[in-house]
Amino acid sequence: MLRHLSATHVPFRLKRPFRISRGTKTVADTIFVEVRDGENIGRGESVPYARYNETIESVLAQIQAVRADIEAGADRQRLIEIMSPGAARNAIDCALWDLEAKQTGVSVVDRIGWEKLKPVDTALTISLDTPENMAAAAQQLRDVPLLKVKVDASDPIAALRAVRKVAPNPRMIVDPNESWSIEQLGSWQRQLVDLRVDLLEQPLPAENDADLEGFESLIPLAADESGHVTDNLGQLALRYDYVNIKLDKTGGLTTALEMLEAAEREGLGLMMGCMVSSSLSIAPALIIAQRCTFVDLDGPTLLSEDRENGVVENGGTMAPPQPGFWG
């Protein structure tokens, strides 16, 4: 039976503006994909990201370009051959995983041979703001297990001190989103140690990664914007301690599973991240998160309204969605 593929732009309004070093957003623009076979519906979601030159229009166009192949029965491996990594492929890949689960009655987790999904501790994010406002946000999260703090190059230590003062106990990820120089990293790292920072995510612009070779960091470093696919993991391992796997970067769960195994072979620690998105993006990401030391999947908690029956976050712990939601 021939399939039918549809793709639409679905915006989700945020509870409050979300600011990082590159800019501020008030809406999460997602791409929603359905693949139908007449009886079953597979669903997937992705988030176009301007950092990677993606737009709503470009992602929809990429999906439209392979529509005939998907409707003619192309599988996930064929998808890898005809599409580049990115948000468009991710949405289709996840929809195909979901469709296979619906067709066979075998869950995605069972299909890949893993144990039943367990709740995971996820970072809860403090958006870039004044130190006073960041402290106020941290006050509300002082009892969670893991914080992620967005900073830029404008006195990040003041912001982190303000956060630590009111939230002394959580583990902490600091994310400058490529806004620091190697000189700034060197000058601030002793203070980061004093502030008990557990992980520093992508401090330098990806194009300046070579500056990290030979640099003796006092804080474990995680590659985010620098880490997309398996091809450069060997080089990343010379510069970073962890790699942040995101389905929108790898181009789906299929290649994320491959990247996870390859990263472990290279001796890289694992982090699972996400864009600001709904539970439909997070459900497949929770599979990878089972194997990760650091998890940052709080995207749905930033939305004014999430999809029904999605993931549930309580006190910094995220539980999988209701059965039948995805996969």
Short mmCIF file of C-alpha atoms in Angstrom, two decimals:
data_model
loop_
_atom_site.label_atom_id
_atom_site.label_comp_id
_atom_site.label_asym_id
_atom_site.label_seq_id
_atom_site.Cartn_x
_atom_site.Cartn_y
_atom_site.Cartn_z
CA MET A 1 0.00 0.00 0.00
CA LEU A 2 1.32 3.43 -0.92
CA ARG A 3 2.07 5.82 1.87
CA HIS A 4 1.10 9.45 2.25
CA LEU A 5 3.54 11.98 3.71
CA SER A 6 2.52 15.39 5.03
CA ALA A 7 4.61 18.13 6.62
CA THR A 8 3.39 21.29 8.32
CA HIS A 9 4.79 24.17 10.35
CA VAL A 10 3.50 24.05 13.94
CA PRO A 11 4.50 26.96 16.22
CA PHE A 12 4.46 26.68 20.01
CA ARG A 13 4.44 29.85 22.09
CA LEU A 14 6.95 29.97 24.95
CA LYS A 15 6.03 30.77 28.55
CA ARG A 16 8.57 33.58 28.51
CA PRO A 17 11.30 34.84 26.16
CA PHE A 18 14.24 32.44 25.89
CA ARG A 19 17.58 34.16 25.40
CA ILE A 20 21.01 32.78 24.54
CA SER A 21 24.16 34.53 23.32
CA ARG A 22 22.92 34.45 19.69
CA GLY A 23 19.48 35.95 20.27
CA THR A 24 16.03 35.64 21.83
CA LYS A 25 12.99 33.58 20.85
CA THR A 26 9.37 33.70 21.98
CA VAL A 27 8.05 30.92 19.73
CA ALA A 28 9.32 27.42 19.00
CA ASP A 29 8.85 26.83 15.27
CA THR A 30 8.55 23.09 14.70
CA ILE A 31 8.00 20.96 11.62
CA PHE A 32 5.41 18.21 12.10
CA VAL A 33 5.58 15.19 9.79
CA GLU A 34 3.08 12.37 9.38
CA VAL A 35 3.60 9.24 7.31
CA ARG A 36 0.38 7.24 6.79
CA ASP A 37 -0.02 3.79 5.28
CA GLY A 38 -3.82 3.77 5.29
CA GLU A 39 -4.17 2.14 8.69
CA ASN A 40 -1.29 3.50 10.74
CA ILE A 41 0.17 6.95 11.30
CA GLY A 42 3.81 7.62 12.14
CA ARG A 43 4.64 11.03 13.59
CA GLY A 44 7.86 13.00 13.83
CA GLU A 45 8.92 16.53 14.73
CA SER A 46 11.98 18.68 14.15
CA VAL A 47 13.13 22.25 14.67
CA PRO A 48 14.79 24.27 11.88
CA TYR A 49 17.81 26.04 13.31
CA ALA A 50 19.21 29.22 11.81
CA ARG A 51 22.68 28.40 13.19
CA TYR A 52 22.80 25.67 10.55
CA ASN A 53 21.23 27.84 7.83
CA GLU A 54 17.85 26.15 8.20
CA THR A 55 14.51 27.91 7.88
CA ILE A 56 10.92 26.71 8.04
CA GLU A 57 10.73 27.06 4.27
CA SER A 58 14.00 25.25 3.54
CA VAL A 59 13.14 22.30 5.77
CA LEU A 60 9.66 21.95 4.26
CA ALA A 61 11.24 22.12 0.79
CA GLN A 62 13.72 19.36 1.66
CA ILE A 63 10.89 17.16 2.88
CA GLN A 64 8.86 17.85 -0.26
CA ALA A 65 11.87 16.90 -2.40
CA VAL A 66 11.87 13.33 -1.05
CA ARG A 67 8.12 12.94 -0.70
CA ALA A 68 7.81 10.67 -3.72
CA ASP A 69 10.56 8.38 -2.40
CA ILE A 70 8.96 8.11 1.04
CA GLU A 71 5.50 7.52 -0.38
CA ALA A 72 6.94 4.80 -2.64
CA GLY A 73 8.26 2.98 0.41
CA ALA A 74 11.79 4.28 1.09
CA ASP A 75 13.01 3.03 4.47
CA ARG A 76 15.22 4.72 7.05
CA GLN A 77 18.47 3.50 5.48
CA ARG A 78 17.39 4.79 2.08
CA LEU A 79 16.52 8.10 3.75
CA ILE A 80 20.14 8.45 4.87
CA GLU A 81 21.28 7.95 1.28
CA ILE A 82 19.01 10.60 -0.23
CA MET A 83 19.02 13.29 2.49
CA SER A 84 21.72 15.18 4.36
CA PRO A 85 21.72 15.31 8.18
CA GLY A 86 19.49 17.99 9.63
CA ALA A 87 16.00 18.83 10.78
CA ALA A 88 14.20 17.64 7.64
CA ARG A 89 15.65 14.15 7.78
CA ASN A 90 15.11 13.96 11.54
CA ALA A 91 11.37 14.56 11.28
CA ILE A 92 10.94 11.89 8.60
CA ASP A 93 13.25 9.38 10.30
CA CYS A 94 11.36 9.64 13.58
CA ALA A 95 8.03 9.36 11.78
CA LEU A 96 9.23 6.17 10.09
CA TRP A 97 10.35 4.68 13.41
CA ASP A 98 6.91 5.46 14.82
CA LEU A 99 5.17 4.01 11.77
CA GLU A 100 7.17 0.78 12.03
CA ALA A 101 6.21 0.47 15.70
CA LYS A 102 2.54 0.95 14.87
CA GLN A 103 2.68 -1.54 11.98
CA THR A 104 4.46 -4.29 13.90
CA GLY A 105 3.24 -3.73 17.44
CA VAL A 106 6.90 -3.75 18.55
CA SER A 107 8.11 -0.64 20.36
CA VAL A 108 11.17 1.23 19.15
CA VAL A 109 13.02 0.33 22.35
CA ASP A 110 12.27 -3.36 21.86
CA ARG A 111 13.23 -3.11 18.20
CA ILE A 112 16.72 -1.86 19.04
CA GLY A 113 17.05 -4.35 21.88
CA TRP A 114 17.26 -1.97 24.82
CA GLU A 115 15.57 -2.17 28.19
CA LYS A 116 12.33 -0.35 28.97
CA LEU A 117 12.77 3.42 29.18
CA LYS A 118 13.36 4.84 32.64
CA PRO A 119 12.91 8.43 33.86
CA VAL A 120 16.08 10.52 33.54
CA ASP A 121 17.36 13.60 35.32
CA THR A 122 17.27 16.48 32.85
CA ALA A 123 18.91 19.86 33.05
CA LEU A 124 16.51 22.74 33.55
CA THR A 125 17.67 25.85 31.75
CA ILE A 126 18.21 29.35 33.07
CA SER A 127 17.99 31.77 30.18
CA LEU A 128 20.54 34.55 29.67
CA ASP A 129 19.47 37.67 31.55
CA THR A 130 20.74 40.06 34.21
CA PRO A 131 22.41 38.37 37.20
CA GLU A 132 19.46 39.43 39.34
CA ASN A 133 16.87 37.87 37.04
CA MET A 134 18.95 34.73 36.57
CA ALA A 135 19.20 34.39 40.35
CA ALA A 136 15.43 34.75 40.64
CA ALA A 137 14.98 31.95 38.09
CA ALA A 138 17.55 29.80 39.89
CA GLN A 139 15.76 30.32 43.19
CA GLN A 140 12.77 28.47 41.73
CA LEU A 141 15.03 25.59 40.66
CA ARG A 142 17.33 25.36 43.67
CA ASP A 143 16.30 21.78 44.52
CA VAL A 144 16.57 20.17 41.07
CA PRO A 145 19.47 17.80 40.32
CA LEU A 146 20.90 19.63 37.29
CA LEU A 147 20.90 23.21 36.03
CA LYS A 148 21.97 24.52 32.65
CA VAL A 149 22.94 28.18 32.67
CA LYS A 150 23.09 30.20 29.45
CA VAL A 151 25.79 32.89 29.40
CA ASP A 152 27.65 35.09 26.94
CA ALA A 153 31.01 36.84 27.11
CA SER A 154 29.68 39.82 29.09
CA ASP A 155 30.71 39.04 32.68
CA PRO A 156 29.46 35.45 32.83
CA ILE A 157 31.10 34.94 36.21
CA ALA A 158 28.80 37.51 37.81
CA ALA A 159 25.78 35.66 36.45
CA LEU A 160 27.08 32.29 37.62
CA ARG A 161 27.88 33.60 41.08
CA ALA A 162 24.36 34.97 41.36
CA VAL A 163 22.93 31.58 40.37
CA ARG A 164 25.20 29.60 42.67
CA LYS A 165 24.40 31.81 45.64
CA VAL A 166 20.73 30.83 45.60
CA ALA A 167 21.17 27.32 44.13
CA PRO A 168 24.27 25.83 45.78
CA ASN A 169 23.37 22.16 45.37
CA PRO A 170 22.48 21.27 41.75
CA ARG A 171 25.09 20.06 39.33
CA MET A 172 25.69 22.74 36.71
CA ILE A 173 26.22 22.89 32.96
CA VAL A 174 27.35 26.27 31.61
CA ASP A 175 26.61 27.03 27.95
CA PRO A 176 28.14 30.12 26.28
CA ASN A 177 26.84 29.03 22.83
CA GLU A 178 30.14 29.75 21.05
CA SER A 179 30.50 33.25 22.49
CA TRP A 180 33.91 32.98 24.21
CA SER A 181 37.48 33.20 22.99
CA ILE A 182 40.25 30.83 24.08
CA GLU A 183 41.75 33.70 26.10
CA GLN A 184 38.49 34.24 27.96
CA LEU A 185 38.16 30.53 28.62
CA GLY A 186 41.65 30.47 30.08
CA SER A 187 41.05 33.51 32.26
CA TRP A 188 37.70 32.29 33.64
CA GLN A 189 38.27 28.60 34.14
CA ARG A 190 39.67 28.81 37.68
CA GLN A 191 36.53 30.69 38.72
CA LEU A 192 34.40 28.06 37.00
CA VAL A 193 36.09 25.45 39.17
CA ASP A 194 35.37 27.52 42.28
CA LEU A 195 31.71 27.73 41.20
CA ARG A 196 31.61 23.93 40.87
CA VAL A 197 30.73 23.87 37.19
CA ASP A 198 30.41 20.24 36.06
CA LEU A 199 30.42 20.75 32.30
CA LEU A 200 31.22 23.62 29.93
CA GLU A 201 29.35 23.33 26.66
CA GLN A 202 30.74 24.74 23.41
CA PRO A 203 32.62 27.76 24.78
CA LEU A 204 34.31 28.69 21.48
CA PRO A 205 32.91 29.17 17.98
CA ALA A 206 33.04 25.83 16.17
CA GLU A 207 35.43 27.25 13.58
CA ASN A 208 37.93 27.99 16.38
CA ASP A 209 37.98 24.42 17.70
CA ALA A 210 41.66 24.02 16.83
CA ASP A 211 42.45 26.45 19.66
CA LEU A 212 41.41 23.72 22.11
CA GLU A 213 44.09 21.27 21.00
CA GLY A 214 46.70 21.24 23.73
CA PHE A 215 44.58 23.46 25.98
CA GLU A 216 44.45 22.08 29.50
CA SER A 217 40.89 22.71 30.60
CA LEU A 218 40.08 22.45 34.27
CA ILE A 219 36.41 21.80 33.41
CA PRO A 220 35.15 18.97 31.16
CA LEU A 221 34.22 20.38 27.74
CA ALA A 222 31.26 19.29 25.62
CA ALA A 223 31.00 19.78 21.85
CA ASP A 224 27.58 20.93 20.68
CA GLU A 225 27.72 23.07 17.55
CA SER A 226 31.00 21.29 16.71
CA GLY A 227 29.53 17.80 16.89
CA HIS A 228 27.05 16.80 14.18
CA VAL A 229 27.93 13.42 12.70
CA THR A 230 30.25 10.49 13.29
CA ASP A 231 32.85 11.54 10.71
CA ASN A 232 34.72 14.03 12.91
CA LEU A 233 34.44 12.32 16.30
CA GLY A 234 38.09 11.28 16.30
CA GLN A 235 39.15 14.90 15.94
CA LEU A 236 36.59 16.03 18.50
CA ALA A 237 38.07 13.62 21.02
CA LEU A 238 41.34 15.59 20.85
CA ARG A 239 39.51 18.76 21.89
CA TYR A 240 36.47 17.78 23.96
CA ASP A 241 35.49 15.36 26.70
CA TYR A 242 31.81 14.99 25.75
CA VAL A 243 29.67 15.30 22.65
CA ASN A 244 26.12 16.65 22.75
CA ILE A 245 23.96 14.48 20.51
CA LYS A 246 20.86 16.18 19.09
CA LEU A 247 18.49 14.47 16.69
CA ASP A 248 18.09 17.64 14.64
CA LYS A 249 21.86 17.66 14.07
CA THR A 250 22.37 13.96 13.36
CA GLY A 251 19.31 13.80 11.14
CA GLY A 252 17.27 11.36 13.16
CA LEU A 253 17.31 8.56 15.69
CA THR A 254 18.83 6.09 13.22
CA THR A 255 22.08 8.01 12.87
CA ALA A 256 22.01 9.19 16.49
CA LEU A 257 22.25 5.54 17.57
CA GLU A 258 25.25 5.13 15.28
CA MET A 259 26.84 8.32 16.63
CA LEU A 260 26.35 7.14 20.21
CA GLU A 261 28.28 3.93 19.55
CA ALA A 262 31.00 5.76 17.60
CA ALA A 263 31.44 8.37 20.34
CA GLU A 264 31.85 5.68 22.96
CA ARG A 265 34.52 3.98 20.81
CA GLU A 266 36.41 7.29 20.65
CA GLY A 267 36.27 7.64 24.43
CA LEU A 268 33.91 10.62 24.37
CA GLY A 269 31.35 11.04 27.13
CA LEU A 270 27.72 11.36 26.08
CA MET A 271 25.25 14.20 26.46
CA MET A 272 21.76 14.29 24.98
CA GLY A 273 20.35 17.68 24.03
CA CYS A 274 17.40 19.20 22.21
CA MET A 275 16.07 22.33 20.61
CA VAL A 276 13.12 24.14 22.17
CA SER A 277 10.39 21.80 21.02
CA SER A 278 7.40 19.71 22.03
CA SER A 279 7.30 16.24 23.56
CA LEU A 280 7.16 14.73 20.08
CA SER A 281 10.81 15.73 19.60
CA ILE A 282 11.77 14.57 23.09
CA ALA A 283 10.19 11.09 22.97
CA PRO A 284 12.81 9.60 20.60
CA ALA A 285 15.59 11.61 22.27
CA LEU A 286 14.77 9.92 25.58
CA ILE A 287 15.99 6.66 24.08
CA ILE A 288 19.50 8.04 23.54
CA ALA A 289 19.33 9.75 26.94
CA GLN A 290 19.28 6.35 28.65
CA ARG A 291 22.99 5.99 27.85
CA CYS A 292 24.07 9.58 28.59
CA THR A 293 25.86 11.08 31.58
CA PHE A 294 24.31 14.51 30.97
CA VAL A 295 20.76 15.03 29.68
CA ASP A 296 19.27 18.34 28.55
CA LEU A 297 15.75 17.66 27.31
CA ASP A 298 13.72 20.38 28.98
CA GLY A 299 12.43 21.92 25.74
CA PRO A 300 8.75 21.12 26.42
CA THR A 301 8.93 22.72 29.87
CA LEU A 302 9.58 26.07 28.18
CA LEU A 303 6.33 25.95 26.19
CA SER A 304 3.05 27.56 27.19
CA GLU A 305 1.32 24.38 26.04
CA ASP A 306 2.80 21.02 25.04
CA ARG A 307 1.24 18.16 23.09
CA GLU A 308 -1.19 15.99 25.06
CA ASN A 309 0.10 12.81 26.76
CA GLY A 310 3.72 13.85 26.31
CA VAL A 311 6.72 13.65 28.60
CA VAL A 312 6.30 14.63 32.24
CA GLU A 313 8.92 16.68 34.10
CA ASN A 314 8.77 16.76 37.88
CA GLY A 315 11.53 18.27 39.99
CA GLY A 316 14.09 17.91 37.22
CA THR A 317 13.25 14.28 36.45
CA MET A 318 11.64 13.52 33.09
CA ALA A 319 9.38 10.51 32.58
CA PRO A 320 8.61 9.04 29.15
CA PRO A 321 5.31 9.92 27.45
CA GLN A 322 2.13 7.87 27.70
CA PRO A 323 2.04 4.57 25.74
CA GLY A 324 1.07 5.16 22.13
CA PHE A 325 2.31 8.76 22.06
CA TRP A 326 5.35 7.83 19.95
CA GLY A 327 7.26 4.66 19.19
#
